[in-house]
Tab-separated table of C-alpha atoms in Angstrom:
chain	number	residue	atom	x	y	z
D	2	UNK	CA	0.000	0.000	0.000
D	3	UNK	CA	2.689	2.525	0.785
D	4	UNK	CA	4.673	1.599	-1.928
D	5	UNK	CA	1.219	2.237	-4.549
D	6	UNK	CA	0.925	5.701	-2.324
D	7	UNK	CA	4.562	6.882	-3.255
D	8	UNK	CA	4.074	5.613	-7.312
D	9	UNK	CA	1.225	8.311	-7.294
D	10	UNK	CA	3.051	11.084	-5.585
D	11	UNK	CA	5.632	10.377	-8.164
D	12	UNK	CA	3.530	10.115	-11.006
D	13	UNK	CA	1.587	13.504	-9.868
D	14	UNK	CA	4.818	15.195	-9.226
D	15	UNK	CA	5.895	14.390	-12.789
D	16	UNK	CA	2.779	15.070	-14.657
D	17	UNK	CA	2.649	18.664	-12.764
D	18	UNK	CA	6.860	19.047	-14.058
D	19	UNK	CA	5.343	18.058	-17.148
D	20	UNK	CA	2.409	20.734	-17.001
D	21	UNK	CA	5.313	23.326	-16.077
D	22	UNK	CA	7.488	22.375	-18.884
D	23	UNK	CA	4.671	22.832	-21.637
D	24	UNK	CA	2.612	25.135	-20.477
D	25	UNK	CA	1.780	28.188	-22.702
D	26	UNK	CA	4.167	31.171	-22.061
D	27	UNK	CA	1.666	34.257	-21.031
D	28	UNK	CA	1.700	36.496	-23.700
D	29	UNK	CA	2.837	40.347	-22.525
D	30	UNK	CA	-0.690	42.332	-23.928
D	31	UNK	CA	1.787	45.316	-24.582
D	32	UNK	CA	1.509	44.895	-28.726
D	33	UNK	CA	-1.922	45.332	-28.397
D	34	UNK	CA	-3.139	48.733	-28.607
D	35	UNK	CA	-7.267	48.355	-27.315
D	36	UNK	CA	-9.709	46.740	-25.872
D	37	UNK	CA	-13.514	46.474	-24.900
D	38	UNK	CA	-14.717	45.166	-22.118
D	39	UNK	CA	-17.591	42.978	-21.671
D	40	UNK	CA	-19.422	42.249	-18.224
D	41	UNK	CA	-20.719	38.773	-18.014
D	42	UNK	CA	-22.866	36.969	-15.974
D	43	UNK	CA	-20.957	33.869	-15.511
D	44	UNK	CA	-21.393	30.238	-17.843
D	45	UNK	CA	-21.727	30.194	-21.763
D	46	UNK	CA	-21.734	33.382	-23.454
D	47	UNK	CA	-21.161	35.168	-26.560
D	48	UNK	CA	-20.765	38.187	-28.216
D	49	UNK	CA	-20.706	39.981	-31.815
D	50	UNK	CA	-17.578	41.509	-33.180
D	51	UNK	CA	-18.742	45.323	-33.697
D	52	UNK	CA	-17.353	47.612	-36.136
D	53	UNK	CA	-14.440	49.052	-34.256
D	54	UNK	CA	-13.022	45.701	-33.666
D	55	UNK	CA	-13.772	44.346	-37.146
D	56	UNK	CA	-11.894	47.703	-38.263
D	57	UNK	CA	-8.739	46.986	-36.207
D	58	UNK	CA	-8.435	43.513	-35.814
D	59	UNK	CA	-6.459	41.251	-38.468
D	60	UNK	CA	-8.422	40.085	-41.374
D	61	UNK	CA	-8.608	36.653	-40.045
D	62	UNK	CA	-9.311	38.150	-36.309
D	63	UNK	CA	-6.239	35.758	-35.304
D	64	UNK	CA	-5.384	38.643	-33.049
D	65	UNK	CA	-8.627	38.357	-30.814
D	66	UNK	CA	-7.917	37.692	-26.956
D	67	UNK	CA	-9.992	37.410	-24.015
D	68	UNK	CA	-9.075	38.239	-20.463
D	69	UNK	CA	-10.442	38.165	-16.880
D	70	UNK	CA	-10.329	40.631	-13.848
D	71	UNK	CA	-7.549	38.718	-12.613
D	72	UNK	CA	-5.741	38.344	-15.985
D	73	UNK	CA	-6.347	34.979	-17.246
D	74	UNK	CA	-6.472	34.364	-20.518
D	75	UNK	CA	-9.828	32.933	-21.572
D	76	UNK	CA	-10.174	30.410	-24.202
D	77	UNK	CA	-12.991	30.927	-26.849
D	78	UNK	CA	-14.511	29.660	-30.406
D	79	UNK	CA	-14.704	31.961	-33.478
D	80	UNK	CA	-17.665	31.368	-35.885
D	81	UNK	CA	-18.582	32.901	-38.758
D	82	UNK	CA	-22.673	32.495	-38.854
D	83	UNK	CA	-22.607	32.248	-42.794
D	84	UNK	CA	-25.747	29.921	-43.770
D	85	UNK	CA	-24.712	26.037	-43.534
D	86	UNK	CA	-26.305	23.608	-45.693
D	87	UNK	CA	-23.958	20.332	-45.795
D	88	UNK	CA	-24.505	17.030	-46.786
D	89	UNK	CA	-22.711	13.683	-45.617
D	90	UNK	CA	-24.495	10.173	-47.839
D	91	UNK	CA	-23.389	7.428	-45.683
D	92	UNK	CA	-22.459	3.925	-47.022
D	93	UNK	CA	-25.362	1.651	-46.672
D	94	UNK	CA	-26.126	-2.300	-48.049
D	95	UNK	CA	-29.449	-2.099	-49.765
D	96	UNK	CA	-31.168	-5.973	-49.369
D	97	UNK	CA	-35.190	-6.886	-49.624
D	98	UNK	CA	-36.256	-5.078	-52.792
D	99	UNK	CA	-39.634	-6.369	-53.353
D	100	UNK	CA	-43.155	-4.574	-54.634
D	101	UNK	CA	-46.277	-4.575	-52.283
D	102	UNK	CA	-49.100	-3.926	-54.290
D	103	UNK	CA	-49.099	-0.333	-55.819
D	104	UNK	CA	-45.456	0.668	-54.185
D	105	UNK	CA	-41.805	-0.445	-54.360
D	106	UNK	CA	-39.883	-0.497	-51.179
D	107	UNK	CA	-36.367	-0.936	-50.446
D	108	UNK	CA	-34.890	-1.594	-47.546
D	109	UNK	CA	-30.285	-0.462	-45.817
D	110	UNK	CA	-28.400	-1.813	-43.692
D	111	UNK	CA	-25.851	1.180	-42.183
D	112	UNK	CA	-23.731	-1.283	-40.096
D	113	UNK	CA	-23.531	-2.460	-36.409
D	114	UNK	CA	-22.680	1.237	-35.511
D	115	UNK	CA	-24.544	3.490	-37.667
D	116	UNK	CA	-24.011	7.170	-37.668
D	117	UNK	CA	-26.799	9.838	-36.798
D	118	UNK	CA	-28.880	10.031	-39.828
D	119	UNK	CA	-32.019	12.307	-41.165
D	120	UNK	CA	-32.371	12.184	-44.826
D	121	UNK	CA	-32.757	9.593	-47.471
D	122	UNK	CA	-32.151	10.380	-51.019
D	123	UNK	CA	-34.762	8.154	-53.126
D	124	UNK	CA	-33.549	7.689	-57.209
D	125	UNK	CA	-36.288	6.483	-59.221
D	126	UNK	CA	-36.905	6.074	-63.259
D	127	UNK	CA	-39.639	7.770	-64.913
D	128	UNK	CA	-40.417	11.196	-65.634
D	129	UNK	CA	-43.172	14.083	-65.135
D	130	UNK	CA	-44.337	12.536	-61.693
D	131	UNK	CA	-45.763	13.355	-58.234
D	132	UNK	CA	-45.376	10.194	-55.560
D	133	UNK	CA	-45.541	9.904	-51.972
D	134	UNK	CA	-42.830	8.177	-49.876
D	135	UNK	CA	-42.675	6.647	-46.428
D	136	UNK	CA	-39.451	6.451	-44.005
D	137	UNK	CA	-39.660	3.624	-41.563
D	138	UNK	CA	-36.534	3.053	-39.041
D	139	UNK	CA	-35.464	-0.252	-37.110
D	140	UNK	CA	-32.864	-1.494	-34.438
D	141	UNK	CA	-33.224	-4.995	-35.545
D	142	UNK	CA	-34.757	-4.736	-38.870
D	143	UNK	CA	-37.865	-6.994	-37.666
D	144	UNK	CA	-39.500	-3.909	-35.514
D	145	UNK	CA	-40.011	-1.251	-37.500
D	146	UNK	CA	-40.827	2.976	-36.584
D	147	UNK	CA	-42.327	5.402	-38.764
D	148	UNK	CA	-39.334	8.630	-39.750
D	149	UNK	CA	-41.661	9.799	-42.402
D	150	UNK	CA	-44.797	9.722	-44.414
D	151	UNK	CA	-47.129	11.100	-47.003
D	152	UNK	CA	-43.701	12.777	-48.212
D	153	UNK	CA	-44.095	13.822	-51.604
D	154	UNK	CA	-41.480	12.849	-54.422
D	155	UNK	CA	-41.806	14.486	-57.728
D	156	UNK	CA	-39.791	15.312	-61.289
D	157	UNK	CA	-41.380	17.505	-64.204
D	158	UNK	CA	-39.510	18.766	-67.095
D	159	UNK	CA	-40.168	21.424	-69.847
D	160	UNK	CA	-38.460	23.300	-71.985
D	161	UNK	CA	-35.131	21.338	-71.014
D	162	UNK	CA	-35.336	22.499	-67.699
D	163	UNK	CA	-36.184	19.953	-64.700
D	164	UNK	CA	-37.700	20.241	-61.335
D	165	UNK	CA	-36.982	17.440	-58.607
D	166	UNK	CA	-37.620	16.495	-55.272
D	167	UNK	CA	-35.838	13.349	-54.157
D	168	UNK	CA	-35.192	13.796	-50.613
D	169	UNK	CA	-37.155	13.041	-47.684
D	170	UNK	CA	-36.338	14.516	-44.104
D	171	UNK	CA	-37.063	12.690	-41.035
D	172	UNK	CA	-35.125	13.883	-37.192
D	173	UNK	CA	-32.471	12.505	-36.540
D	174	UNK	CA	-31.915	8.598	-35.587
D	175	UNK	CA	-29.357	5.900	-35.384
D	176	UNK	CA	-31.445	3.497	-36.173
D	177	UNK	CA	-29.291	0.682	-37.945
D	178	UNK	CA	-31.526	0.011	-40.702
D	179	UNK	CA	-33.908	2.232	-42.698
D	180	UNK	CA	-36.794	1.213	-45.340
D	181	UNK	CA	-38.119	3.197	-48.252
D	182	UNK	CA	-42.016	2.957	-49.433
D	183	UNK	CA	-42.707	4.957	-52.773
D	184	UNK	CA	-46.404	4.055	-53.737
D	185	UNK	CA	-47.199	4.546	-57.696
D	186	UNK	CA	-48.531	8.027	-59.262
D	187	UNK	CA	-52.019	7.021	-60.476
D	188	UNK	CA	-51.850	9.472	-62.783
D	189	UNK	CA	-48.973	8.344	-64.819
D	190	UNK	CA	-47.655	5.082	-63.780
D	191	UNK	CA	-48.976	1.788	-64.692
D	192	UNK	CA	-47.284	-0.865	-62.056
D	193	UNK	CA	-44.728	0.243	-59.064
D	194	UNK	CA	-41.941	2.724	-59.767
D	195	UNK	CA	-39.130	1.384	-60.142
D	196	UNK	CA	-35.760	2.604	-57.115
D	197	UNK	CA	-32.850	2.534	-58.882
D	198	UNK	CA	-30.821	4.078	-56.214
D	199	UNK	CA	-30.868	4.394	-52.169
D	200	UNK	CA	-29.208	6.776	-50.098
D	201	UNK	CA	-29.059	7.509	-46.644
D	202	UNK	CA	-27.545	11.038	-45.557
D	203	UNK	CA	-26.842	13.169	-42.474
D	204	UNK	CA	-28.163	16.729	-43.846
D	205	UNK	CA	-27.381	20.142	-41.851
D	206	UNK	CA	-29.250	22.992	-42.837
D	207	UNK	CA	-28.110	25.931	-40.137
D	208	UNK	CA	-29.428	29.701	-40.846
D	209	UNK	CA	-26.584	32.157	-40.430
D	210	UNK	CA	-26.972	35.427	-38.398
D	211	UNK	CA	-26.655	38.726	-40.122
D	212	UNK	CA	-24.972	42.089	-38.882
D	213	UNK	CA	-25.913	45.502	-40.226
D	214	UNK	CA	-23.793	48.773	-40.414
D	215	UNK	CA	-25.200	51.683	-41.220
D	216	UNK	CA	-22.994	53.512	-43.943
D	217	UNK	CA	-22.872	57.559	-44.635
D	218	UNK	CA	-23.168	58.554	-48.343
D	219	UNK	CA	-21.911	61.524	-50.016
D	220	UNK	CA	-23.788	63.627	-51.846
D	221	UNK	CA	-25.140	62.340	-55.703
D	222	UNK	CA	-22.109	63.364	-57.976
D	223	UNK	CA	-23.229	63.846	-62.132
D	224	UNK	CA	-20.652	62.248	-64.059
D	225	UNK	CA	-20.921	60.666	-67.500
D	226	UNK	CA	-19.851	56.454	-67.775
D	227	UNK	CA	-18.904	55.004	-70.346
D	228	UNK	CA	-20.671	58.219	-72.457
D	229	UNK	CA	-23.692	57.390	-70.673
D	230	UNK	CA	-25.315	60.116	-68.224
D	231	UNK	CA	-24.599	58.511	-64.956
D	232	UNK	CA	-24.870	58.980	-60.891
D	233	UNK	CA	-22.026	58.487	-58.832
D	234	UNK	CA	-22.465	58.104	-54.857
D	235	UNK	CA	-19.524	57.683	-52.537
D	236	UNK	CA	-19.961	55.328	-49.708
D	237	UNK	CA	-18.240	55.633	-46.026
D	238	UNK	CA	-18.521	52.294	-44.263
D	239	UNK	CA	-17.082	53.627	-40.879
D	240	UNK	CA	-13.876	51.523	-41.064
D	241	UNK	CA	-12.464	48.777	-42.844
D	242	UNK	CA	-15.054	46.094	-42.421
D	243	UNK	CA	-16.497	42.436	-43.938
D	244	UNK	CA	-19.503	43.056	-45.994
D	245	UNK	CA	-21.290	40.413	-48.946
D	246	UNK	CA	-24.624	42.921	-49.194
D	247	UNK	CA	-25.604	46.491	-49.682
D	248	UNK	CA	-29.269	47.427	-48.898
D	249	UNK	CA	-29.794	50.711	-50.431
D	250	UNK	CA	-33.335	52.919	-49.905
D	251	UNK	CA	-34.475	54.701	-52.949
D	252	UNK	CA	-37.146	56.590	-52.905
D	253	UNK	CA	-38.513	55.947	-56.476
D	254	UNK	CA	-41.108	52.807	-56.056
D	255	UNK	CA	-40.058	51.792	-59.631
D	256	UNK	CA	-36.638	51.726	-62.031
D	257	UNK	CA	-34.655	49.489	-63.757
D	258	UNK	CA	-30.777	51.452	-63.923
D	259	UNK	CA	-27.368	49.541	-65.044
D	260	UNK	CA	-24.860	49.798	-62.000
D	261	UNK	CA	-21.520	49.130	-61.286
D	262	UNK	CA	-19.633	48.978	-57.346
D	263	UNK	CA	-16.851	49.315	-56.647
D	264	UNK	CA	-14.107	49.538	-53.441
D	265	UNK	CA	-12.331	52.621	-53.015
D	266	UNK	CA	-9.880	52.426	-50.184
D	267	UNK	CA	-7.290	52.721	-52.587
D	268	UNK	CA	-9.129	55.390	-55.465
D	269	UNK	CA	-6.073	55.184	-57.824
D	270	UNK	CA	-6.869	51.647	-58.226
D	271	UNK	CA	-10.390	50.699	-57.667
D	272	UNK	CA	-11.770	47.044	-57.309
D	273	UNK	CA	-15.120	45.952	-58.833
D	274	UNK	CA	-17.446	44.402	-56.851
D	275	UNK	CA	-20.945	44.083	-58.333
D	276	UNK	CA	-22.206	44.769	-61.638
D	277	UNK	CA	-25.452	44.641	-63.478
D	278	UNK	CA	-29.283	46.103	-62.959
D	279	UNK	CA	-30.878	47.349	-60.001
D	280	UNK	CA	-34.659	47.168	-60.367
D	281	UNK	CA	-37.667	47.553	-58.228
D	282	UNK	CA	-41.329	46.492	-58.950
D	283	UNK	CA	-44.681	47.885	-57.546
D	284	UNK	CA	-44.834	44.621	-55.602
D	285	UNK	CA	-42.183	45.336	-53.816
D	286	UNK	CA	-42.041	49.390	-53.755
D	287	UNK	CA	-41.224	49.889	-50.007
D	288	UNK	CA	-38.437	47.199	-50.146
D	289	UNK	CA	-34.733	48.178	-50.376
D	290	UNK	CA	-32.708	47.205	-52.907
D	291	UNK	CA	-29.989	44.796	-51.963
D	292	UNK	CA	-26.630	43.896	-54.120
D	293	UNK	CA	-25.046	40.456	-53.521
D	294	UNK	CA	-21.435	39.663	-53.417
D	295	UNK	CA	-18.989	37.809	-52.296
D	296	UNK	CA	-17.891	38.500	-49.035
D	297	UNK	CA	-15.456	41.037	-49.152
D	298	UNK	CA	-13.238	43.453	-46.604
D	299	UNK	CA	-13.923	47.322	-47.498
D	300	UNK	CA	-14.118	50.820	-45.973
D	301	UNK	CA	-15.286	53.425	-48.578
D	302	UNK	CA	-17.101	51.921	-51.780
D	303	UNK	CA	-18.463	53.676	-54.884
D	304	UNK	CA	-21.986	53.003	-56.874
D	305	UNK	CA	-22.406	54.193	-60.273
D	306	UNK	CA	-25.713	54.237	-61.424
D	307	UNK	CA	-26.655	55.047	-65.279
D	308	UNK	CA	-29.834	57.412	-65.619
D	309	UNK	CA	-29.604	57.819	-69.319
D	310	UNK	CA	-32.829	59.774	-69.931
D	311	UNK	CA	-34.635	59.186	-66.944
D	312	UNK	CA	-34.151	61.193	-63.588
D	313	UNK	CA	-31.400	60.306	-60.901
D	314	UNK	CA	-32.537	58.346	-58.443
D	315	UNK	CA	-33.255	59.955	-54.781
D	316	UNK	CA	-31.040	57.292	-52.447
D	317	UNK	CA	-31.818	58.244	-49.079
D	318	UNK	CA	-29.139	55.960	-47.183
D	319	UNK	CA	-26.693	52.886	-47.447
D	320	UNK	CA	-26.233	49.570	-45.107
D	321	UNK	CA	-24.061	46.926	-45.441
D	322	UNK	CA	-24.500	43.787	-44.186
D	323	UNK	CA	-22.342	40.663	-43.213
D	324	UNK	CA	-22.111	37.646	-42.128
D	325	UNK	CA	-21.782	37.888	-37.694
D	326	UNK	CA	-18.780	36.924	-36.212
D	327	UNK	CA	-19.282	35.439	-33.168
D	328	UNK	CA	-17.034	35.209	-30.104
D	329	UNK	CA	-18.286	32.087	-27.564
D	330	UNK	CA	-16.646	31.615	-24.360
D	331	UNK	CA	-17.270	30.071	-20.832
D	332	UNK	CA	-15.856	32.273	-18.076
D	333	UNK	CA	-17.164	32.967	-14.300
D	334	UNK	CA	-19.015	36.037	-13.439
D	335	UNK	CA	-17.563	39.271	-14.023
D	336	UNK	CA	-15.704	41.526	-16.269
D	337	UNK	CA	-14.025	40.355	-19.281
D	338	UNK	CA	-11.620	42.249	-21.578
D	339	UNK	CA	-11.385	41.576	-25.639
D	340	UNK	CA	-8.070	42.733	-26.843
D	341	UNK	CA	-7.276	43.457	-30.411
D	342	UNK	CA	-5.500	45.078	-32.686
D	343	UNK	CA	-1.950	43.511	-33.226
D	344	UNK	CA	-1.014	43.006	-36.703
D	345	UNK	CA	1.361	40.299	-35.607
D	346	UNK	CA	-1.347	38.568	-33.644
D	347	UNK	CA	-1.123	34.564	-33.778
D	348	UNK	CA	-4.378	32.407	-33.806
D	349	UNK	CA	-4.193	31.064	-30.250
D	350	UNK	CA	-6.488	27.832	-31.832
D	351	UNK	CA	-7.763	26.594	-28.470
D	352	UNK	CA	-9.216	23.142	-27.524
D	353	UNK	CA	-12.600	24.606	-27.114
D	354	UNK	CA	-13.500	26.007	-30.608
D	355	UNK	CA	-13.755	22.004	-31.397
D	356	UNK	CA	-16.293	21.271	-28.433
D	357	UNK	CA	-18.792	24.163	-28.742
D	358	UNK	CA	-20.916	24.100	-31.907
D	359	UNK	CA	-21.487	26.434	-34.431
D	360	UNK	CA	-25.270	26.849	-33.300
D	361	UNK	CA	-24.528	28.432	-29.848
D	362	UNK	CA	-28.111	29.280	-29.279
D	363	UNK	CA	-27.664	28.373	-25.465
D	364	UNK	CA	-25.144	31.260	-24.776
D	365	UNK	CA	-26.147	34.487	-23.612
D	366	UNK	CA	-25.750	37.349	-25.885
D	367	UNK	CA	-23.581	40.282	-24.649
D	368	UNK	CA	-22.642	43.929	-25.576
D	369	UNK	CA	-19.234	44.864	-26.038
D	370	UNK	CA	-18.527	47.989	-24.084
D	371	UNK	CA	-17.158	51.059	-25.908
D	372	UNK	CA	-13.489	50.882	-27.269
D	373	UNK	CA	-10.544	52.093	-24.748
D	374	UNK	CA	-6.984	52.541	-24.840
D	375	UNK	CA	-4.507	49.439	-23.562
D	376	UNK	CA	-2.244	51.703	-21.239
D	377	UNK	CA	0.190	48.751	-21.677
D	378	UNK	CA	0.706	48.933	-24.738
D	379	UNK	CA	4.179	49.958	-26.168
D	380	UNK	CA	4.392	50.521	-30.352
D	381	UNK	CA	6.699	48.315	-31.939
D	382	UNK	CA	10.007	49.903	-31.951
D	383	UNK	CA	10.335	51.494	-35.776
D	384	UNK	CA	13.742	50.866	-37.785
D	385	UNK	CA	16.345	53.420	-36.975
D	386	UNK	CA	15.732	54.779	-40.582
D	387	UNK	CA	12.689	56.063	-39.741
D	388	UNK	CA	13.278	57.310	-36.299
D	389	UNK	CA	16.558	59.100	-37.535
D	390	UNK	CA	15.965	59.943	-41.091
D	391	UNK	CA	18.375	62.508	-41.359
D	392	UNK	CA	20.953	59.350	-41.444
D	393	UNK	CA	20.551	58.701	-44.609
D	394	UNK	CA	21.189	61.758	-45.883
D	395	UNK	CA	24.414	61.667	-43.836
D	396	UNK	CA	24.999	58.569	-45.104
D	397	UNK	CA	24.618	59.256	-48.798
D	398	UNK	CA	26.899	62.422	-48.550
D	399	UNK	CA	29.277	60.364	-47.300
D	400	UNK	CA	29.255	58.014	-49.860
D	401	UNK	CA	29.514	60.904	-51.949
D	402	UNK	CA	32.450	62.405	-50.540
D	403	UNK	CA	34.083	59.093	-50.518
D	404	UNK	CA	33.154	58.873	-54.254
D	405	UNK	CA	34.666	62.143	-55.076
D	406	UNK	CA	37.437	61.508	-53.137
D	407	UNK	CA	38.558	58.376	-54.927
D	408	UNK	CA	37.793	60.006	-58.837
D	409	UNK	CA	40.048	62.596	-57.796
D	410	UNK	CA	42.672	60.118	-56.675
D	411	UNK	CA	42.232	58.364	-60.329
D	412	UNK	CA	42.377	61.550	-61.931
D	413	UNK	CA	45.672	62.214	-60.138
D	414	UNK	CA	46.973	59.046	-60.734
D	415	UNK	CA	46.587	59.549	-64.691
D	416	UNK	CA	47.787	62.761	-65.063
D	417	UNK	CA	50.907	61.176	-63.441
D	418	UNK	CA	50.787	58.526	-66.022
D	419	UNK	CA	50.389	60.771	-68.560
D	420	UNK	CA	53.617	63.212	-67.362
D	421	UNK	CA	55.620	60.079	-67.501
């Protein structure tokens, strides 16, 4: 007994050597010029990166860091609420084809450990019709549960275009075997459709979360394009931020106008972004407009709009939207600090961003305070060219001098050739 006692002081002691070998060297928060803080009410919680942050931050927002009261560095997940609709098709054995009556059915076998599954994708021959499909689920494949029924399966084509619905949903199971019922269209088939294919998926469909920021536009500027009689607006986005949509309120209820956007931050060599036809209906006068786009990082854009004959449009104001970027963390009651701002920043990639999942709907949802000054942080040291610039003038006369001193040596040197 003694002798088990002292093998688990020993181990202990040299797991906790270990621990002090490998553990992560603080990081000194002086190359990081701001922070908000955040006061929290203690468990899961999150928060949306706001505009000054997005504006500051790297690109990637590898420079984010959280912090308690007592300095501890907090770990936390980054996700990007874009929309998520991903599919995984599982392999399956398909056995007991048979026909019952008016209605194939076919029945898969996922294995003795079967993944969580919620969709099955049904192939079938034929064309131009509407049939309705049930899901049924088993442990043993002798007891069967219902997953779905009265689904509705359908394909029409015209014109060389086709229209298809061969999916059915059902929640989500591990149920080791699943079995497929199509019954026959009466309108259009004869005998039992024929399955040539079954499929058994895990399908996630997750709705992303949207933030807005308000833009300020310049006044309308009349400018030809392209020979055309054109608009031009400037837009201000407030800082240098992510942005895949501009909603833009006209006051016109209907127009049809070419357009072209573009980013400015650089205006001697502008970037397009979106081109093509704004347009607005009577159906959907009080709507804004909205121009999609990839997802891109801006701070002052540009529309062009081309009037031709008609009268510029009134625009009474500009938001761009993006995708949220959401900050989820687990910390005790209290205040928390979100630093950011260092170029250099490394992604800290902690354990947890693999353990929470992207749908954090459990968390509660936080305000970031308004943006302060780090008082420890120090600027990175600049080279001594820049701090001392006079230098390199001193330097360059120098090599000057030194220049002139040796042409005058050569010139010397041959006029002593030549007097010899």
């Amino acid at each position: 007994m003694r002798l088990f006692v002292r093998i688990v002081c020993l181990c202990g002691m040299f797991s906790g050597a270990l621990w002090t070998q490998y553990a992560p060297t603080p990081e000194s928060l002086s190359a990081w010029p701001h922070f908000k803080e955040v006061a929290i009410h203690g468990g899961l919680s999150d928060f949306n990166l706001d505009r000054d942050v997005l504006d500051k931050a790297r690109a990637d927002a590898a420079d984010l860091r959280l912090y308690d009261s007592a300095g501890r560095e907090i770990p936390y997940a980054l996700h990007v609420r874009r929309d998520v609709d991903s599919h995984s098709l599982f392999t399956g054995h398909e056995f007991n084809r048979a026909v019952e009556g008016t209605a194939s059915v076919v029945s898969c076998d996922l294995g003795a450990q079967p993944q969580e599954h919620n969709e099955v994708l049904v192939s079938m021959a034929g064309e131009n019709f509407r049939r309705l499909a049930q899901v049924e689920g088993s442990p043993d494949g002798a007891q069967w549960f219902t997953l779905a029924s009265q689904a509705i399966l359908f394909r029409f084509s015209s014109s060389g275009r086709t229209a298809e619905q061969n999916s059915v949903s059902y929640p989500e199971s591990r149920y080791r075997y699943v079995r497929v019922r199509v019954e026959r269209d009466p309108q259009v088939d004869r005998a039992a459709p024929e399955i040539t294919s079954l499929g058994v998926e895990r399908a996630v469909r997750a709705k992303g979360e949207n933030v807005s920021f308000e833009a300020v536009m310049e006044s309308r500027e009349a400018d030809p394009f392209q020979g055309r009689p054109a608009s031009i607006w400037r837009i201000d986005l407030g800082g240098r931020i992510p942005l895949q949509r501009l909603a833009i309120g006209v006051a016109q209820r209907t127009f049809s106008r070419p357009f072209q956007l573009e980013i400015v931050d650089d205006p001697a060599s502008p970037q397009p972004l979106a081109s093509g036809s704004i347009a607005r209906t009577e159906e959907h006068a009080a709507a804004p407009v909205e121009i999609d786009f990839s997802e891109q990082f801006a701070s002052h854009l540009k529309l062009t709009v081309i009037d031709d004959r008609n009268p510029p449009l009134e625009i009474l104001g500009a938001t761009a939207l993006s995708a949220a970027r959401q900050v989820v963390f687990i910390a005790a009651p209290g205040a928390v600090r979100l630093y950011y701002g260092n170029p250099k920043g490394i992604a800290p990639h902690y354990d947890l961003a693999s353990t929470i999942p992207a749908d954090s709907s459990a968390a509660a949802r936080l305000p970031l305070g308004p943006e302060q000054a780090n008082p420890a942080y120090r600027p990175e040291e600049k080279p001594l060219s820049e701090r001392s610039p006079w230098l390199v003038y001193l330097v360059l006369i120098g090599a000057c001098a030194a220049l002139a001193a040796i042409l005058v040596n050569l010139a010397k040197m041959s006029a002593r050739v030549a007097a010899g």
